Structures are given as structure tokens and as C-alpha cells.
């Protein structure tokens, strides 16, 4: 009986320390000197300040993935894309934060770098986007969109789930 009690106490202590150490918090990651930060993507359309647009549903089935790193004063994103629309153009934006909602985030705007993905016959593509770290920037996130033919809302969109801090 004593062994069971000691085992239960040890398990409670271990689980308690796990529960205290984990939890819901802001989605923040930092690239380290040992390697890049993996970028999780989701089908969420975001404004320039990283807030979500309401009432825009997910569409299509592309699977972007990538890594972000700091390399000699530059933010670098290596992006791969699978199961996209074959032979299509996707626009990629690397957006540095903080950024007020009132500013645009078009490629070429301060703190915004752009690139293009062209998918092959299987819907796969890869690209690298790099930009100098903007003065006062504390992080960055990535947006991948396929322009809509008859709308200002993109036909297909993916954004990172987190802001990578640096």
C-alpha cells in the first residue's frame, strides 16, 4: 500500500509540474543560433497588424510549410508548398511587426518583403524570401495568397499561426 501511495504522490508531483509549466499563452517563437523556427500555417486571412478577418472561410487544400531564421541582419523565410493549384501563382509576403493596422503591407512597403511561388504540374513549389531587419522590428510573420480573379479577397490564403520574435 505504501508503494502505491508513493507512486501516486510522485505521479501527482510530475503531472503538477507539467501542468504548471505548460498552458495557453501567446503564440510566440524565437529563432535560435542553433537553427530556424518552424512555421505552422493555417487558412486564416489576416490584416497587416496580424488580426484576423471575420467571415472569411477556408478554401482549397494547399499545404505550406517553412522555416524562418535570422542570418546576418536579415530575416529569411524558406517556404515549401504542396498540393496547390497546378501551374498557379501564389504571392508570398514576409511582414515584420509591430505594424499598425493603418499601414499597408504590400511588397515594397517598409518592413514588408515579397516573393512569388509558381506551382508545377503537381501543385508543388518552393521559394526563399529575405529582407533586412527593419529598425524597431520585434518579429515577423508570413502570408501566402493566390489572387482572386473577380474579387479583392484572395481565392486562397494561408498565414502563419504565430509571430516569430527576434
PDB file of C-alpha atoms in Angstrom:
ATOM      1  CA  UNK A   1       0.000   0.000   0.000  1.00  0.00           C
ATOM      2  CA  UNK A   2       2.851   2.350   0.832  1.00  0.00           C
ATOM      3  CA  UNK A   3       4.417   1.815  -2.617  1.00  0.00           C
ATOM      4  CA  UNK A   4       1.157   2.732  -4.338  1.00  0.00           C
ATOM      5  CA  UNK A   5       0.860   5.895  -2.240  1.00  0.00           C
ATOM      6  CA  UNK A   6       4.443   6.912  -3.009  1.00  0.00           C
ATOM      7  CA  UNK A   7       3.956   6.181  -6.720  1.00  0.00           C
ATOM      8  CA  UNK A   8       0.730   8.226  -6.770  1.00  0.00           C
ATOM      9  CA  UNK A   9       2.452  11.121  -4.981  1.00  0.00           C
ATOM     10  CA  UNK A  10       5.373  11.039  -7.423  1.00  0.00           C
ATOM     11  CA  UNK A  11       2.970  10.976 -10.364  1.00  0.00           C
ATOM     12  CA  UNK A  12       0.977  13.904  -8.941  1.00  0.00           C
ATOM     13  CA  UNK A  13       4.154  15.933  -8.480  1.00  0.00           C
ATOM     14  CA  UNK A  14       5.323  15.156 -12.020  1.00  0.00           C
ATOM     15  CA  UNK A  15       1.937  15.988 -13.552  1.00  0.00           C
ATOM     16  CA  UNK A  16       1.652  19.107 -11.439  1.00  0.00           C
ATOM     17  CA  UNK A  17       4.977  20.402 -12.688  1.00  0.00           C
ATOM     18  CA  UNK A  18       3.927  19.694 -16.255  1.00  0.00           C
ATOM     19  CA  UNK A  19       0.617  21.480 -15.747  1.00  0.00           C
ATOM     20  CA  UNK A  20       2.357  24.484 -14.206  1.00  0.00           C
ATOM     21  CA  UNK A  21       4.989  24.615 -16.956  1.00  0.00           C
ATOM     22  CA  UNK A  22       2.580  24.384 -19.887  1.00  0.00           C
ATOM     23  CA  UNK A  23      -0.574  26.265 -20.655  1.00  0.00           C
ATOM     24  CA  UNK A  24      -2.263  28.622 -23.032  1.00  0.00           C
ATOM     25  CA  UNK A  25      -0.208  31.675 -23.834  1.00  0.00           C
ATOM     26  CA  UNK A  26       0.633  33.904 -26.752  1.00  0.00           C
ATOM     27  CA  UNK A  27       1.824  32.216 -29.906  1.00  0.00           C
ATOM     28  CA  UNK A  28       5.429  33.357 -29.968  1.00  0.00           C
ATOM     29  CA  UNK A  29       8.571  31.581 -31.126  1.00  0.00           C
ATOM     30  CA  UNK A  30      12.173  32.682 -31.457  1.00  0.00           C
ATOM     31  CA  UNK A  31      14.774  31.580 -33.967  1.00  0.00           C
ATOM     32  CA  UNK A  32      17.890  30.467 -32.153  1.00  0.00           C
ATOM     33  CA  UNK A  33      21.539  30.346 -33.035  1.00  0.00           C
ATOM     34  CA  UNK A  34      21.194  26.576 -33.375  1.00  0.00           C
ATOM     35  CA  UNK A  35      18.591  26.702 -36.111  1.00  0.00           C
ATOM     36  CA  UNK A  36      15.482  28.167 -37.677  1.00  0.00           C
ATOM     37  CA  UNK A  37      11.937  28.268 -36.302  1.00  0.00           C
ATOM     38  CA  UNK A  38       9.344  26.043 -37.981  1.00  0.00           C
ATOM     39  CA  UNK A  39       6.343  27.940 -39.334  1.00  0.00           C
ATOM     40  CA  UNK A  40       2.901  26.396 -38.824  1.00  0.00           C
ATOM     41  CA  UNK A  41       0.339  27.675 -41.349  1.00  0.00           C
ATOM     42  CA  UNK A  42      -3.445  27.808 -41.259  1.00  0.00           C
ATOM     43  CA  UNK A  43      -6.176  29.052 -43.587  1.00  0.00           C
ATOM     44  CA  UNK A  44      -6.775  32.371 -41.838  1.00  0.00           C
ATOM     45  CA  UNK A  45      -6.899  35.683 -43.683  1.00  0.00           C
ATOM     46  CA  UNK A  46      -5.119  38.347 -41.614  1.00  0.00           C
ATOM     47  CA  UNK A  47      -4.792  42.118 -41.669  1.00  0.00           C
ATOM     48  CA  UNK A  48      -1.388  43.802 -41.663  1.00  0.00           C
ATOM     49  CA  UNK A  49      -1.405  44.001 -37.841  1.00  0.00           C
ATOM     50  CA  UNK A  50      -1.876  40.177 -37.567  1.00  0.00           C
ATOM     51  CA  UNK A  51      -5.559  40.455 -36.574  1.00  0.00           C
ATOM     52  CA  UNK A  52      -7.985  38.063 -38.280  1.00  0.00           C
ATOM     53  CA  UNK A  53     -10.631  38.984 -40.820  1.00  0.00           C
ATOM     54  CA  UNK A  54     -14.034  37.729 -39.750  1.00  0.00           C
ATOM     55  CA  UNK A  55     -16.380  35.796 -42.001  1.00  0.00           C
ATOM     56  CA  UNK A  56     -13.760  34.510 -44.407  1.00  0.00           C
ATOM     57  CA  UNK A  57     -13.789  30.762 -44.602  1.00  0.00           C
ATOM     58  CA  UNK A  58     -11.107  28.353 -45.601  1.00  0.00           C
ATOM     59  CA  UNK A  59     -10.958  27.175 -49.182  1.00  0.00           C
ATOM     60  CA  UNK A  60      -8.791  24.850 -51.207  1.00  0.00           C
ATOM     61  CA  UNK A  61      -6.317  22.408 -49.765  1.00  0.00           C
ATOM     62  CA  UNK A  62      -2.738  23.641 -50.147  1.00  0.00           C
ATOM     63  CA  UNK A  63      -0.117  22.701 -47.564  1.00  0.00           C
ATOM     64  CA  UNK A  64       2.511  25.380 -46.986  1.00  0.00           C
ATOM     65  CA  UNK A  65       5.398  24.767 -44.621  1.00  0.00           C
ATOM     66  CA  UNK A  66       8.576  26.632 -43.898  1.00  0.00           C
ATOM     67  CA  UNK A  67      11.250  27.900 -41.556  1.00  0.00           C
ATOM     68  CA  UNK A  68      12.273  31.400 -40.502  1.00  0.00           C
ATOM     69  CA  UNK A  69      15.757  32.370 -39.406  1.00  0.00           C
ATOM     70  CA  UNK A  70      17.909  35.434 -38.802  1.00  0.00           C
ATOM     71  CA  UNK A  71      21.002  35.480 -40.999  1.00  0.00           C
ATOM     72  CA  UNK A  72      23.435  38.398 -40.747  1.00  0.00           C
ATOM     73  CA  UNK A  73      20.892  41.152 -40.096  1.00  0.00           C
ATOM     74  CA  UNK A  74      18.302  39.669 -42.455  1.00  0.00           C
ATOM     75  CA  UNK A  75      15.068  37.789 -41.843  1.00  0.00           C
ATOM     76  CA  UNK A  76      14.998  34.737 -44.112  1.00  0.00           C
ATOM     77  CA  UNK A  77      11.999  32.503 -44.834  1.00  0.00           C
ATOM     78  CA  UNK A  78      12.398  29.212 -46.687  1.00  0.00           C
ATOM     79  CA  UNK A  79       8.940  28.192 -47.883  1.00  0.00           C
ATOM     80  CA  UNK A  80       7.659  24.986 -49.470  1.00  0.00           C
ATOM     81  CA  UNK A  81       4.175  24.442 -50.852  1.00  0.00           C
ATOM     82  CA  UNK A  82       2.400  21.186 -51.726  1.00  0.00           C
ATOM     83  CA  UNK A  83      -0.989  20.180 -53.148  1.00  0.00           C
ATOM     84  CA  UNK A  84      -1.667  23.637 -54.526  1.00  0.00           C
ATOM     85  CA  UNK A  85      -3.453  24.521 -57.719  1.00  0.00           C
ATOM     86  CA  UNK A  86      -1.271  23.274 -60.601  1.00  0.00           C
ATOM     87  CA  UNK A  87       0.527  25.919 -62.668  1.00  0.00           C
ATOM     88  CA  UNK A  88      -0.629  28.786 -60.469  1.00  0.00           C
ATOM     89  CA  UNK A  89       0.947  31.891 -58.970  1.00  0.00           C
ATOM     90  CA  UNK A  90       0.951  32.423 -55.197  1.00  0.00           C
ATOM     91  CA  UNK A  91       2.109  35.693 -53.628  1.00  0.00           C
ATOM     92  CA  UNK A  92       4.297  35.467 -50.514  1.00  0.00           C
ATOM     93  CA  UNK A  93       4.732  38.326 -48.039  1.00  0.00           C
ATOM     94  CA  UNK A  94       7.146  38.484 -45.113  1.00  0.00           C
ATOM     95  CA  UNK A  95       5.652  41.077 -42.748  1.00  0.00           C
ATOM     96  CA  UNK A  96       7.649  42.467 -39.826  1.00  0.00           C
ATOM     97  CA  UNK A  97       5.951  43.621 -36.627  1.00  0.00           C
ATOM     98  CA  UNK A  98       4.906  45.760 -34.812  1.00  0.00           C
ATOM     99  CA  UNK A  99       2.757  47.195 -37.571  1.00  0.00           C
ATOM    100  CA  UNK A 100      -0.280  49.444 -37.146  1.00  0.00           C
ATOM    101  CA  UNK A 101      -3.481  48.435 -38.911  1.00  0.00           C
ATOM    102  CA  UNK A 102      -3.488  51.755 -40.760  1.00  0.00           C
ATOM    103  CA  UNK A 103      -0.351  50.862 -42.769  1.00  0.00           C
ATOM    104  CA  UNK A 104      -0.489  48.809 -45.940  1.00  0.00           C
ATOM    105  CA  UNK A 105       1.522  45.631 -46.167  1.00  0.00           C
ATOM    106  CA  UNK A 106       2.199  45.384 -49.863  1.00  0.00           C
ATOM    107  CA  UNK A 107       5.594  44.118 -51.011  1.00  0.00           C
ATOM    108  CA  UNK A 108       7.989  47.058 -51.021  1.00  0.00           C
ATOM    109  CA  UNK A 109       6.298  48.868 -48.132  1.00  0.00           C
ATOM    110  CA  UNK A 110       8.577  49.423 -45.113  1.00  0.00           C
ATOM    111  CA  UNK A 111       9.015  46.134 -43.265  1.00  0.00           C
ATOM    112  CA  UNK A 112       7.363  44.032 -45.990  1.00  0.00           C
ATOM    113  CA  UNK A 113       9.220  41.768 -48.402  1.00  0.00           C
ATOM    114  CA  UNK A 114       7.527  39.903 -51.215  1.00  0.00           C
ATOM    115  CA  UNK A 115       8.113  36.861 -53.316  1.00  0.00           C
ATOM    116  CA  UNK A 116       6.265  34.613 -55.733  1.00  0.00           C
ATOM    117  CA  UNK A 117       5.610  30.879 -55.788  1.00  0.00           C
ATOM    118  CA  UNK A 118       4.860  29.276 -59.155  1.00  0.00           C
ATOM    119  CA  UNK A 119       3.496  25.771 -58.749  1.00  0.00           C
ATOM    120  CA  UNK A 120       4.408  22.957 -61.097  1.00  0.00           C
ATOM    121  CA  UNK A 121       2.055  20.415 -62.716  1.00  0.00           C
ATOM    122  CA  UNK A 122       1.664  18.645 -59.365  1.00  0.00           C
ATOM    123  CA  UNK A 123       0.929  21.846 -57.413  1.00  0.00           C
ATOM    124  CA  UNK A 124       4.300  21.975 -55.637  1.00  0.00           C
ATOM    125  CA  UNK A 125       6.665  24.927 -55.293  1.00  0.00           C
ATOM    126  CA  UNK A 126       9.420  26.396 -53.133  1.00  0.00           C
ATOM    127  CA  UNK A 127      10.938  29.836 -52.631  1.00  0.00           C
ATOM    128  CA  UNK A 128      13.084  31.874 -50.270  1.00  0.00           C
ATOM    129  CA  UNK A 129      12.165  35.394 -49.185  1.00  0.00           C
ATOM    130  CA  UNK A 130      14.659  37.594 -47.352  1.00  0.00           C
ATOM    131  CA  UNK A 131      14.616  41.154 -46.074  1.00  0.00           C
ATOM    132  CA  UNK A 132      16.759  43.332 -43.823  1.00  0.00           C
ATOM    133  CA  UNK A 133      15.524  43.501 -40.243  1.00  0.00           C
ATOM    134  CA  UNK A 134      13.529  46.735 -40.012  1.00  0.00           C
ATOM    135  CA  UNK A 135      14.569  49.224 -37.334  1.00  0.00           C
ATOM    136  CA  UNK A 136      12.362  48.649 -34.281  1.00  0.00           C
ATOM    137  CA  UNK A 137      11.014  45.315 -35.529  1.00  0.00           C
ATOM    138  CA  UNK A 138      10.411  42.678 -32.869  1.00  0.00           C
ATOM    139  CA  UNK A 139       9.081  39.833 -35.012  1.00  0.00           C
ATOM    140  CA  UNK A 140       7.706  38.697 -38.349  1.00  0.00           C
ATOM    141  CA  UNK A 141       5.027  36.510 -39.890  1.00  0.00           C
ATOM    142  CA  UNK A 142       4.268  35.151 -43.371  1.00  0.00           C
ATOM    143  CA  UNK A 143       1.253  35.317 -45.683  1.00  0.00           C
ATOM    144  CA  UNK A 144       0.718  33.184 -48.799  1.00  0.00           C
ATOM    145  CA  UNK A 145      -2.178  34.105 -51.109  1.00  0.00           C
ATOM    146  CA  UNK A 146      -3.471  33.230 -54.550  1.00  0.00           C
ATOM    147  CA  UNK A 147      -5.185  36.277 -56.061  1.00  0.00           C
ATOM    148  CA  UNK A 148      -8.894  36.098 -56.841  1.00  0.00           C
ATOM    149  CA  UNK A 149      -9.895  36.622 -60.463  1.00  0.00           C
ATOM    150  CA  UNK A 150     -13.010  38.685 -59.727  1.00  0.00           C
ATOM    151  CA  UNK A 151     -12.528  39.844 -56.132  1.00  0.00           C
ATOM    152  CA  UNK A 152     -10.131  41.737 -53.899  1.00  0.00           C
ATOM    153  CA  UNK A 153     -10.320  38.853 -51.437  1.00  0.00           C
ATOM    154  CA  UNK A 154      -7.737  36.206 -52.311  1.00  0.00           C
ATOM    155  CA  UNK A 155      -9.016  32.991 -53.844  1.00  0.00           C
ATOM    156  CA  UNK A 156      -6.759  31.030 -51.496  1.00  0.00           C
ATOM    157  CA  UNK A 157      -4.898  32.194 -48.377  1.00  0.00           C
ATOM    158  CA  UNK A 158      -2.591  30.829 -45.692  1.00  0.00           C
ATOM    159  CA  UNK A 159      -0.881  32.682 -42.828  1.00  0.00           C
ATOM    160  CA  UNK A 160       1.422  31.637 -40.028  1.00  0.00           C
ATOM    161  CA  UNK A 161      -0.199  30.848 -36.704  1.00  0.00           C
ATOM    162  CA  UNK A 162       2.416  32.809 -34.808  1.00  0.00           C
ATOM    163  CA  UNK A 163       4.689  35.802 -34.900  1.00  0.00           C
ATOM    164  CA  UNK A 164       8.319  34.724 -34.792  1.00  0.00           C
ATOM    165  CA  UNK A 165      10.148  37.023 -32.345  1.00  0.00           C
ATOM    166  CA  UNK A 166      13.730  38.158 -32.853  1.00  0.00           C
TER     167      UNK A 166
END
